[in-house]
mmCIF file of C-alpha atoms and ligand atoms in Angstrom:
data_model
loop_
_atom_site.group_PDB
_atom_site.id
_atom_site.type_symbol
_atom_site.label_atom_id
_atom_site.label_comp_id
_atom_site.label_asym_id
_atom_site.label_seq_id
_atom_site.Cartn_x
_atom_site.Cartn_y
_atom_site.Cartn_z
ATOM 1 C CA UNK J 1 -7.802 -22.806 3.623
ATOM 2 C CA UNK J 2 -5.466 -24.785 1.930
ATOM 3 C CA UNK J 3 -7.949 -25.470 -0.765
ATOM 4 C CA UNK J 4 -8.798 -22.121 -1.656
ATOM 5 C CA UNK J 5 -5.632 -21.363 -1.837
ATOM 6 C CA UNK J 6 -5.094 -23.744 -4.033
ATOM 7 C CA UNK J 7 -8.204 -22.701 -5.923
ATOM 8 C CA UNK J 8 -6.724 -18.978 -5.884
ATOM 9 C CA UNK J 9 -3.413 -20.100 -7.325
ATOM 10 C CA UNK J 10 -5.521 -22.354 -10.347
ATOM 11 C CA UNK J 11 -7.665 -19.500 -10.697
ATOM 12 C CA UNK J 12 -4.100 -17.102 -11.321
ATOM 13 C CA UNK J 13 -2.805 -19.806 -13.846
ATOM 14 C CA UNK J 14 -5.821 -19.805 -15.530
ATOM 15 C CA UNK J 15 -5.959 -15.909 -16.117
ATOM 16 C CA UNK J 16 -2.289 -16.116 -17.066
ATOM 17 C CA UNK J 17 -2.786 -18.515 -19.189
ATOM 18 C CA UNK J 18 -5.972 -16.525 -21.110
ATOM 19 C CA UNK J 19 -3.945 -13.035 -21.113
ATOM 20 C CA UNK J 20 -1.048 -15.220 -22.559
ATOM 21 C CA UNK J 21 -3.352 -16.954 -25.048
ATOM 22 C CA UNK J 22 -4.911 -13.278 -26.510
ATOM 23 C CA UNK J 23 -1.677 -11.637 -26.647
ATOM 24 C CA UNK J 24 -0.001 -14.539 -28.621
ATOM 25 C CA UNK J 25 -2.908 -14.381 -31.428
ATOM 26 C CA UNK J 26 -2.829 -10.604 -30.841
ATOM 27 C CA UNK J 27 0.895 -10.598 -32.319
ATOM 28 C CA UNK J 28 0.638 -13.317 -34.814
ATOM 29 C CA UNK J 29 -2.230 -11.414 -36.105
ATOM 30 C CA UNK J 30 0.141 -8.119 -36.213
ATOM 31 C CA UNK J 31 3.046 -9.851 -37.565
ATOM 32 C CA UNK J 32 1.240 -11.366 -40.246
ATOM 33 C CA UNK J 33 0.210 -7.695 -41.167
ATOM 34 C CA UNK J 34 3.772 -6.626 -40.981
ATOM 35 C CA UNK J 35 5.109 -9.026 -43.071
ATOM 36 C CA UNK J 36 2.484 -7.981 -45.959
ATOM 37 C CA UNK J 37 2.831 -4.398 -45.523
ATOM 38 C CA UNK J 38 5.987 -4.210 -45.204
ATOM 39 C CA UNK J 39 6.486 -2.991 -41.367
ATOM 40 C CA UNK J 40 9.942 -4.951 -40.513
ATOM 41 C CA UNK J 41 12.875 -3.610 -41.078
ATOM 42 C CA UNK J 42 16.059 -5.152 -41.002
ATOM 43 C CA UNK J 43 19.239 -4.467 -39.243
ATOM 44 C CA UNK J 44 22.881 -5.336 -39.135
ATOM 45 C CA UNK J 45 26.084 -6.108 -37.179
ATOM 46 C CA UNK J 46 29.648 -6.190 -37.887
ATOM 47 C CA UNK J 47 31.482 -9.426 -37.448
ATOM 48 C CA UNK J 48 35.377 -8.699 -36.889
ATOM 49 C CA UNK J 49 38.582 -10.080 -37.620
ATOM 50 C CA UNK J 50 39.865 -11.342 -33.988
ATOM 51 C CA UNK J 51 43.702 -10.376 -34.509
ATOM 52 C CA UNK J 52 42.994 -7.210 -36.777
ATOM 53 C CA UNK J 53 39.093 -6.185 -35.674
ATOM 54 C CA UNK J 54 38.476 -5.240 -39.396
ATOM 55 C CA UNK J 55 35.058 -6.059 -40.477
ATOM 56 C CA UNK J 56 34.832 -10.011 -41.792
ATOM 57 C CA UNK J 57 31.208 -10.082 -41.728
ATOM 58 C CA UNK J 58 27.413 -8.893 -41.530
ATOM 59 C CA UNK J 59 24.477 -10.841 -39.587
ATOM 60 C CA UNK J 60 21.388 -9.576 -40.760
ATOM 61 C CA UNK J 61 18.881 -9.021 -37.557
ATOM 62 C CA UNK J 62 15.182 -8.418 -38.137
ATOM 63 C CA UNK J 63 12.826 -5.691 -35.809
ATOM 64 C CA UNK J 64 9.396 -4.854 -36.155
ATOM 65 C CA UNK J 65 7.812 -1.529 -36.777
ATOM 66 C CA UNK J 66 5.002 -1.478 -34.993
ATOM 67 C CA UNK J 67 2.419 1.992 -35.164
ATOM 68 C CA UNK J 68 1.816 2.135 -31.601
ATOM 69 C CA UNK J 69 4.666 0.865 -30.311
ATOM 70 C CA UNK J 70 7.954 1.476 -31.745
ATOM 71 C CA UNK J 71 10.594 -0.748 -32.117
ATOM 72 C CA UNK J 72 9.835 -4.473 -31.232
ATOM 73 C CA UNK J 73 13.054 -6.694 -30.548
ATOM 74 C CA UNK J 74 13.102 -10.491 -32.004
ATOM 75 C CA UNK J 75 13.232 -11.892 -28.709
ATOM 76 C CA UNK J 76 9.266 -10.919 -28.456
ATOM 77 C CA UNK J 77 8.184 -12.049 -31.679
ATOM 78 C CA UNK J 78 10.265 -14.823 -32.980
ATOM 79 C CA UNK J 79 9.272 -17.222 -30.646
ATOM 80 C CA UNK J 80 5.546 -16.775 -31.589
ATOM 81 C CA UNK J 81 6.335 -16.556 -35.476
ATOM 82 C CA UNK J 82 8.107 -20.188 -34.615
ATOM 83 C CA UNK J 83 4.924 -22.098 -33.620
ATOM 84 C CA UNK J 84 3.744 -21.298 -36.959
ATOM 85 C CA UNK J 85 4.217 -21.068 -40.433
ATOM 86 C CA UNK J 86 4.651 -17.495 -40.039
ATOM 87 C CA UNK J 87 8.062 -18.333 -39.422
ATOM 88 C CA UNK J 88 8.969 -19.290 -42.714
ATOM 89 C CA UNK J 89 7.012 -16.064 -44.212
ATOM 90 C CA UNK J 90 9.290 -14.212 -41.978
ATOM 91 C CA UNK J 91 12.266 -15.671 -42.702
ATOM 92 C CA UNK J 92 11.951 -15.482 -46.361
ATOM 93 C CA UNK J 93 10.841 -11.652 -45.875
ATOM 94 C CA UNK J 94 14.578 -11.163 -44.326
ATOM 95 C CA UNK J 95 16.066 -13.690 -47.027
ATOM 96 C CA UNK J 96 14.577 -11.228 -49.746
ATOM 97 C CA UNK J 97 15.792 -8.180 -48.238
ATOM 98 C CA UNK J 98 19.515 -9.320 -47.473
ATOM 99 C CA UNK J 99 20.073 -10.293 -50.768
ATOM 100 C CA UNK J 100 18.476 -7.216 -51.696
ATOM 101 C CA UNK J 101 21.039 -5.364 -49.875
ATOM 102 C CA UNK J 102 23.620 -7.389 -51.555
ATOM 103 C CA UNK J 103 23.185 -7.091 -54.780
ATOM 104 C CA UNK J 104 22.531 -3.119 -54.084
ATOM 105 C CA UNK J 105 26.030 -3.290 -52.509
ATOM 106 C CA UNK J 106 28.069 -5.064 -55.586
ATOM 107 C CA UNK J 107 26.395 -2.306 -57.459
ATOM 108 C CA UNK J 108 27.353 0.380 -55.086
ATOM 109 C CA UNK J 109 30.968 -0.886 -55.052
ATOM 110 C CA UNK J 110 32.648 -3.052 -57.712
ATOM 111 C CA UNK J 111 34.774 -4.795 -54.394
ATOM 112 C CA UNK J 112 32.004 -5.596 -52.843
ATOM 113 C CA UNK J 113 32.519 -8.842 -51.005
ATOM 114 C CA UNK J 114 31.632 -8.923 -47.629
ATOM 115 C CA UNK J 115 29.399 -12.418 -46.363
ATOM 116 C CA UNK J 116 26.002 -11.421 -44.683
ATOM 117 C CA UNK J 117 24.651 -13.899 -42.240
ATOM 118 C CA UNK J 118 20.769 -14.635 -41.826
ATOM 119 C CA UNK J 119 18.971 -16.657 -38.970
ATOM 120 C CA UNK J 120 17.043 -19.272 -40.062
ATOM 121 C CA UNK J 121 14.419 -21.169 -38.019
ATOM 122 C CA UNK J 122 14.000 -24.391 -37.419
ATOM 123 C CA UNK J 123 10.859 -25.109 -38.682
ATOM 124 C CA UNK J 124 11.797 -23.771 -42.002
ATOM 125 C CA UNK J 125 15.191 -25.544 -41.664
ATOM 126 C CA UNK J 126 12.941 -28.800 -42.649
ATOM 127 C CA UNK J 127 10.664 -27.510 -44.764
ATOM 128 C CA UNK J 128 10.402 -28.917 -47.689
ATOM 129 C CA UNK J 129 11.258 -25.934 -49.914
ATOM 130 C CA UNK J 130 13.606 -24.178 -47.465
ATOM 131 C CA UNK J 131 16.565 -24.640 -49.985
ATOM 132 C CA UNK J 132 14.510 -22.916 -52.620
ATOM 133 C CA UNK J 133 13.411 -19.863 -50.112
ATOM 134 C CA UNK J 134 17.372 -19.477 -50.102
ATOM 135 C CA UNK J 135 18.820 -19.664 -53.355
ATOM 136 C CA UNK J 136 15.160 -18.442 -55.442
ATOM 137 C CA UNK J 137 16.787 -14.544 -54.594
ATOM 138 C CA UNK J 138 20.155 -15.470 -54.992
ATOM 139 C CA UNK J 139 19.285 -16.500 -58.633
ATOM 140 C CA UNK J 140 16.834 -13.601 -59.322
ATOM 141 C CA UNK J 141 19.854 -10.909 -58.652
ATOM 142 C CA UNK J 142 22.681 -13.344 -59.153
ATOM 143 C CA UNK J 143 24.218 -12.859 -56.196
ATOM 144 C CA UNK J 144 27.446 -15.028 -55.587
ATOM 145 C CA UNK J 145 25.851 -17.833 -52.951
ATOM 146 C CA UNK J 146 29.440 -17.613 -51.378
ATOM 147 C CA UNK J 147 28.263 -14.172 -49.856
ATOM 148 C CA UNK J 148 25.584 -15.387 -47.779
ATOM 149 C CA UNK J 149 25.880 -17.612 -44.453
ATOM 150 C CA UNK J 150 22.795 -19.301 -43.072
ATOM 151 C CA UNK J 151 22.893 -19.462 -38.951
ATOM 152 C CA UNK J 152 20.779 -22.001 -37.552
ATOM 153 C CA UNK J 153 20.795 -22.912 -33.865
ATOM 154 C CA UNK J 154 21.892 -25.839 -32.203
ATOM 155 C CA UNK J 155 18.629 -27.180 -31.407
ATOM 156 C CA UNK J 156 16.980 -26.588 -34.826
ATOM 157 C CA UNK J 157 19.534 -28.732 -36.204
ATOM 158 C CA UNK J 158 18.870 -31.536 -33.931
ATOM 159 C CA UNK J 159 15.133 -31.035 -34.004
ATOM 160 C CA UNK J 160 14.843 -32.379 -37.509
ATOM 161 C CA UNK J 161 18.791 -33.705 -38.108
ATOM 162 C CA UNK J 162 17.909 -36.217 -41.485
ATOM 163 C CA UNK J 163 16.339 -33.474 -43.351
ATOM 164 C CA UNK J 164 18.206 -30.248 -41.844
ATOM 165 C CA UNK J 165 21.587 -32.369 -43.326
ATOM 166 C CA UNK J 166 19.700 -32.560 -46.405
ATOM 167 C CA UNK J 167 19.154 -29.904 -47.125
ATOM 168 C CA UNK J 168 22.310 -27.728 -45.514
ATOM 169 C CA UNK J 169 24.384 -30.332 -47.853
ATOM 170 C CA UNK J 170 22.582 -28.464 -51.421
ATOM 171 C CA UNK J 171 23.178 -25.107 -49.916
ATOM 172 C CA UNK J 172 27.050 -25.422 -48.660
ATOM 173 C CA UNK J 173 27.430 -27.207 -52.790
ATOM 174 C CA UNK J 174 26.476 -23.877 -53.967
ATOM 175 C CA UNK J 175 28.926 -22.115 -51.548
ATOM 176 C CA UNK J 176 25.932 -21.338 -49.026
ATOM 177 C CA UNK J 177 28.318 -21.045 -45.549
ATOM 178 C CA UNK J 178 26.752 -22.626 -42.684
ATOM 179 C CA UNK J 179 27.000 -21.249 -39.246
ATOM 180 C CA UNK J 180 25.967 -23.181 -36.137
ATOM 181 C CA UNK J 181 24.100 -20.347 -33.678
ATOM 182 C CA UNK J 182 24.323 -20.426 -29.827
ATOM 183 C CA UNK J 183 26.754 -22.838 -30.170
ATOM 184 C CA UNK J 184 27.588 -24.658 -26.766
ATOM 185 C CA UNK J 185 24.073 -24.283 -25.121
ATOM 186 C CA UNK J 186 22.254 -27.305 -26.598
ATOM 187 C CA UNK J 187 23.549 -31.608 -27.573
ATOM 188 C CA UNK J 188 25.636 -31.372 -30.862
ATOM 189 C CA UNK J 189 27.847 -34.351 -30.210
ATOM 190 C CA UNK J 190 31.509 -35.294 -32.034
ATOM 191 C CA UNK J 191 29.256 -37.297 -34.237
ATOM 192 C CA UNK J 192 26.754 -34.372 -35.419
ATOM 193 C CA UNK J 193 29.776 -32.118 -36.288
ATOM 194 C CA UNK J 194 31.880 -35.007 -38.152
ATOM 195 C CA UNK J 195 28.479 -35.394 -40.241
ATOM 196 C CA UNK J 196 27.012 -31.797 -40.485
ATOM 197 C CA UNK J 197 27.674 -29.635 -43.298
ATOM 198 C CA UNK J 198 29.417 -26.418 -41.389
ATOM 199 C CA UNK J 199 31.702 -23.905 -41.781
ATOM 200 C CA UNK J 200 31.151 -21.539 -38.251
ATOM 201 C CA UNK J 201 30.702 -22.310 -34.572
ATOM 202 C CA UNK J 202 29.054 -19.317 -33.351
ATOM 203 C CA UNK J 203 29.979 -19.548 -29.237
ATOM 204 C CA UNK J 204 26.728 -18.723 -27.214
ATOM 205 C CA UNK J 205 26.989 -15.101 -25.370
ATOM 206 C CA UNK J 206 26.564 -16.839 -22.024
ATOM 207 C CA UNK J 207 30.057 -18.297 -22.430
ATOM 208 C CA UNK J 208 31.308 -14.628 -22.893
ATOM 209 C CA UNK J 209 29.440 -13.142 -20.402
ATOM 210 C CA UNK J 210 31.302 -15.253 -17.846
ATOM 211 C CA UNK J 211 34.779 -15.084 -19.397
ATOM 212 C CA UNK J 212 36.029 -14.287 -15.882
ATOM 213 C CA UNK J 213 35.288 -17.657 -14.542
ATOM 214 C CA UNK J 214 38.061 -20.415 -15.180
ATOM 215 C CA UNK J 215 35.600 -22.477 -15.997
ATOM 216 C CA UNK J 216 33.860 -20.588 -18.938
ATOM 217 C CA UNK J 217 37.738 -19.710 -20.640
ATOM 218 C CA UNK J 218 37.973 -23.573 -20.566
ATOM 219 C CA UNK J 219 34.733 -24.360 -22.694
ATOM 220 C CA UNK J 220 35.981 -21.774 -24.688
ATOM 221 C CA UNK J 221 38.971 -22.897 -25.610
ATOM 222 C CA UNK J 222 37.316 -26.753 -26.031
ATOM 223 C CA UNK J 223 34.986 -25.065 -28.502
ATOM 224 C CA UNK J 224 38.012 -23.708 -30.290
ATOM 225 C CA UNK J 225 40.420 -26.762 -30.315
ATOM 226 C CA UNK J 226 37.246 -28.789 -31.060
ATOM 227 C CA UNK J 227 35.717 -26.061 -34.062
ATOM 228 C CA UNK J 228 39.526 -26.523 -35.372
ATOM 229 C CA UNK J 229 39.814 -29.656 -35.833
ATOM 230 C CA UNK J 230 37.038 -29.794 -37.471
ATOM 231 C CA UNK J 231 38.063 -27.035 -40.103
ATOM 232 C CA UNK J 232 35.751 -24.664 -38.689
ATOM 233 C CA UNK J 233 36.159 -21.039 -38.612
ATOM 234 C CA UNK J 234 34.840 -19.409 -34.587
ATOM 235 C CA UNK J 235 33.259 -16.942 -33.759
ATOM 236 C CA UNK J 236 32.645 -15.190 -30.574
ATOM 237 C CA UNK J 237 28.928 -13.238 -29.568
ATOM 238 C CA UNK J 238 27.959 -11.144 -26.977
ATOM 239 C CA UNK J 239 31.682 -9.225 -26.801
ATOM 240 C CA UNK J 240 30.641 -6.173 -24.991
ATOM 241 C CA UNK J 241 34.138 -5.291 -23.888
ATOM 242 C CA UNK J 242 38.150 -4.602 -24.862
ATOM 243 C CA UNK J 243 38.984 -7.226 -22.063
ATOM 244 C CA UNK J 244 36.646 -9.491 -23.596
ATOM 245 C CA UNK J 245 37.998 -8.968 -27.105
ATOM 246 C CA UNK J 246 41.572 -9.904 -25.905
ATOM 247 C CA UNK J 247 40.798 -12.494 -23.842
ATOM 248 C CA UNK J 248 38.915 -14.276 -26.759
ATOM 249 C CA UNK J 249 41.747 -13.676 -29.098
ATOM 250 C CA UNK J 250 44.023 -15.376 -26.797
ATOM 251 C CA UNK J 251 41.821 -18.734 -26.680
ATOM 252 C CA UNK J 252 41.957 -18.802 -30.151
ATOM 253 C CA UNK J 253 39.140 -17.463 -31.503
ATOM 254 C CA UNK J 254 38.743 -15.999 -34.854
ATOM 255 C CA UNK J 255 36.249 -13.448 -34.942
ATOM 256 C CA UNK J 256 34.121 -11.374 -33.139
ATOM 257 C CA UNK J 257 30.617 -10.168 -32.590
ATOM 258 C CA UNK J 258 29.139 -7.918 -30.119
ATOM 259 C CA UNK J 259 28.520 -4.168 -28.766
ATOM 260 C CA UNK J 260 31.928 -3.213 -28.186
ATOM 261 C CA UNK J 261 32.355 -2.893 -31.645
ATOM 262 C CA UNK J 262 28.655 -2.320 -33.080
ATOM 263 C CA UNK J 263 25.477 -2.057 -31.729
ATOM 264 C CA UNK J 264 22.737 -3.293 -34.672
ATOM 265 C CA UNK J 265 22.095 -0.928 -37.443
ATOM 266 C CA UNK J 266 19.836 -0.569 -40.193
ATOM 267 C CA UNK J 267 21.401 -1.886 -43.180
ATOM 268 C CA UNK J 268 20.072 0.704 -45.097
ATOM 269 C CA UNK J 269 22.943 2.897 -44.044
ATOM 270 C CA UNK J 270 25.490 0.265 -44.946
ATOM 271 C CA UNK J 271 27.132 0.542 -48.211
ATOM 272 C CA UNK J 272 29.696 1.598 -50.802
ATOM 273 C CA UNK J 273 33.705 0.828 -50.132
ATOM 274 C CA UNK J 274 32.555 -0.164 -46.339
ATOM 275 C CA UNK J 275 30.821 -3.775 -47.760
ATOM 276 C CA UNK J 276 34.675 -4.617 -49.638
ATOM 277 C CA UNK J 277 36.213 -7.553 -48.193
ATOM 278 C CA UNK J 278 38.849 -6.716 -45.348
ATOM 279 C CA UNK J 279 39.944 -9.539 -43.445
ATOM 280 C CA UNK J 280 40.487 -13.267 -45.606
ATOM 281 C CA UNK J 281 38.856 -15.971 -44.084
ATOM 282 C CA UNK J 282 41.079 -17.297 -41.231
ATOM 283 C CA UNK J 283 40.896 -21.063 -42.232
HETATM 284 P P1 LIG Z 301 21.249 -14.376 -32.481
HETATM 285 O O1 LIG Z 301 21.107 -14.828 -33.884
HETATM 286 O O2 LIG Z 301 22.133 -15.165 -31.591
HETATM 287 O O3 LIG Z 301 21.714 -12.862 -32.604
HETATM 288 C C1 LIG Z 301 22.549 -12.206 -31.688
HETATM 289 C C2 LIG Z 301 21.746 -11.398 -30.705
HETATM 290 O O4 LIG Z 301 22.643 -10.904 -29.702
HETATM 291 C C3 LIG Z 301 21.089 -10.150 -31.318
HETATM 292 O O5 LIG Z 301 19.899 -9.903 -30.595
HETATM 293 C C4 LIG Z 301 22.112 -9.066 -30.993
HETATM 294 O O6 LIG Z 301 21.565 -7.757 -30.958
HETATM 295 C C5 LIG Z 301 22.543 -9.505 -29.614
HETATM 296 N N1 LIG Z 301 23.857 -8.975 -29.272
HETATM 297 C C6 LIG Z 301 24.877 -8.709 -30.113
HETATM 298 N N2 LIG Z 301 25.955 -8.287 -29.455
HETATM 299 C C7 LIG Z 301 25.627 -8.267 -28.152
HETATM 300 C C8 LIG Z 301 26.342 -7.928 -26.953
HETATM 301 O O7 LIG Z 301 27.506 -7.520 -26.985
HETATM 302 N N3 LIG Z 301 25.680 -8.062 -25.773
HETATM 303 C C9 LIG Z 301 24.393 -8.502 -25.723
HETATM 304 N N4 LIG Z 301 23.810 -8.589 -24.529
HETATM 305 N N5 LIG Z 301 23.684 -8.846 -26.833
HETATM 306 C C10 LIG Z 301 24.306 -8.732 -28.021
HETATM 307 P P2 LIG Z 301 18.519 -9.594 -31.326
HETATM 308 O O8 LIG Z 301 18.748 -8.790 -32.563
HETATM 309 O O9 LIG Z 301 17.602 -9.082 -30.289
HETATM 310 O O10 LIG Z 301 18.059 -11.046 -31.804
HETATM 311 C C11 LIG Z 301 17.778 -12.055 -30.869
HETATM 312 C C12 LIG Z 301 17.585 -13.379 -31.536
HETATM 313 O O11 LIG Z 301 16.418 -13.362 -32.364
HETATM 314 C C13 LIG Z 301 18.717 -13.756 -32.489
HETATM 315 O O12 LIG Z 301 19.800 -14.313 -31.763
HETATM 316 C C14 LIG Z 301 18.025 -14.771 -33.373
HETATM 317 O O13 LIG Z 301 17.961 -16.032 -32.725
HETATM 318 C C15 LIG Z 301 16.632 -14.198 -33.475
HETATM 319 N N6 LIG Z 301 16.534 -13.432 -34.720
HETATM 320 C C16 LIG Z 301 16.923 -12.160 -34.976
HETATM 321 N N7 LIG Z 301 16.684 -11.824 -36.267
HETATM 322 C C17 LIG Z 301 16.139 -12.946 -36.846
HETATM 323 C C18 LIG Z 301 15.666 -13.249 -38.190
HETATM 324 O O14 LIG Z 301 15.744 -12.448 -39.116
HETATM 325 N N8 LIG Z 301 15.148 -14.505 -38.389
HETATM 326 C C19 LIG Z 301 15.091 -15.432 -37.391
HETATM 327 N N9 LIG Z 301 14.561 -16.644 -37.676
HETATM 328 N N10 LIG Z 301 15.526 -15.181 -36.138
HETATM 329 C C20 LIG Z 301 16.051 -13.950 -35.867
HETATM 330 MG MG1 LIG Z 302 22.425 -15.465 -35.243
HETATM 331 MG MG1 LIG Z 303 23.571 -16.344 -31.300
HETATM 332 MG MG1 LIG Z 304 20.186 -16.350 -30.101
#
């Protein structure tokens, strides 16, 4: 009994394991397609001031248009694009199309200023030509490098750390910002941040979602004392409330991110006077 049970369970992790094998080619093979023809589309969210909640910043958020289904969120693709090279096709499909959008905007609007974030991976965060794939459309529609922030995530940076400092260093001496992502959920030590090119903590959205907990608002507030001492500008994610909003203002952080003041947009319908700078960089 006990043995076929056993049986019955390998035979259940084997099936798994096929469906989950068939569908993972099934969407590399669509995304590949959608990266060639085009079927991504990107969208935005507004970054606010903490004390004045005018818009500081963009972060650029890809989502896939696919025929039969719709809409498809990141969460279901990204993590297949990062276990290959289609990552870094993906990546420099959003790269093109935020500076895109840029440039479009400092035509639309001689004030133009406002920073637009992009994720980057972190496989391409040590490839070899990742600092090309950044400032290669930056160049072609000169762009001011100052307007673009690259977010990478905690553990990308530590995957690779010798050539992810590399090769953060030649972006941030163009004026490339760097913005550490999900900050607080993965190793950075004192060290890392004393040594890593950055200019943003991004605080992880799990912190947030548990601001009622003592023991959250005091992470929080260690992620601010510790971000300012380092020079480092925070910001807050997942802020899906007005309680939330005040609370983080009150443990010192500088800006904020989340549905209570914008769900994700396309960027297409982002332009003119809205894309002039508002709020100064806090520090
Ligand atoms: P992320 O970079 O940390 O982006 C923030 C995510 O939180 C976005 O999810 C955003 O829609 C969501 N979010 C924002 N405010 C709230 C809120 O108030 N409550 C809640 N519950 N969620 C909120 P999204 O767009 O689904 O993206 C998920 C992740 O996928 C991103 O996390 C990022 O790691 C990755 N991703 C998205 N676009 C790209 C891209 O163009 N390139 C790469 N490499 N990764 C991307
Ligand atoms: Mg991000
Ligand atoms: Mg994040
Ligand atoms: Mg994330």
């Amino acid at each position: 009994e006990a043995k076929r049970s056993g049986g019955g369970r390998t035979r259940f992790c084997d099936d798994a394991l096929r469906t989950g094998l068939a569908s993972r080619s099934a969407v590399e093979r669509g995304l590949a397609r959608a990266i060639e023809e085009d079927h991504l589309v990107l969208y935005v969210q507004h970054i606010v001031d903490a004390r004045t909640e005018e818009l500081a910043a963009f972060e650029a958020l890809v989502r896939w248009i696919d025929p039969g289904r719709g809409l498809v969120p990141p969460d279901e693709f990204i993590p297949v694009a990062e276990a290959s090279d289609l990552i870094v096709a993906l990546d420099r499909w959003v790269l093109r199309n935020a500076v895109d959008n840029l440039a479009r905007w400092s035509a639309e609007h001689p004030a133009s200023a406002v920073p637009l974030s992009v994720n980057v991976s972190g496989r391409h965060l040590a490839h070899p030509q990742l600092v090309e794939h950044v400032l290669e459309p930056l160049r072609r529609h000169g762009v001011d490098p100052r307007r673009l922030t690259v977010e990478v995530t905690e553990t990308a940076l530590l995957d690779d750390l010798a050539s992810a400092a590399t090769h953060l260093s030649a972006l941030r001496e163009v004026g490339v910002r760097i913005a550490i992502d999900d900050f607080g959920t993965g190793y950075t030590s004192l060290a890392h941040l004393r040594a890593l090119p950055v200019d943003i903590l991004k605080i992880d959205r799990s912190f947030v979602a548990n601001l009622r907990h003592d023991d959250e608002r005091t992470l929080i507030r260690m992620i601010v004392e510790l971000g300012h001492l380092f020079g480092l500008e925070v910001v807050a994610e997942g802020v899906e409330t007005a309680t939330d909003a005040r609370e983080l203002l009150l443990l010192g952080v500088d800006a904020l991110q989340g549905f209570h003041f914008s769900r994700p947009h396309p960027i297409a319908d982002v332009g003119g006077s809205e894309t002039r700078v508002v709020a100064q960089p806090v520090r």
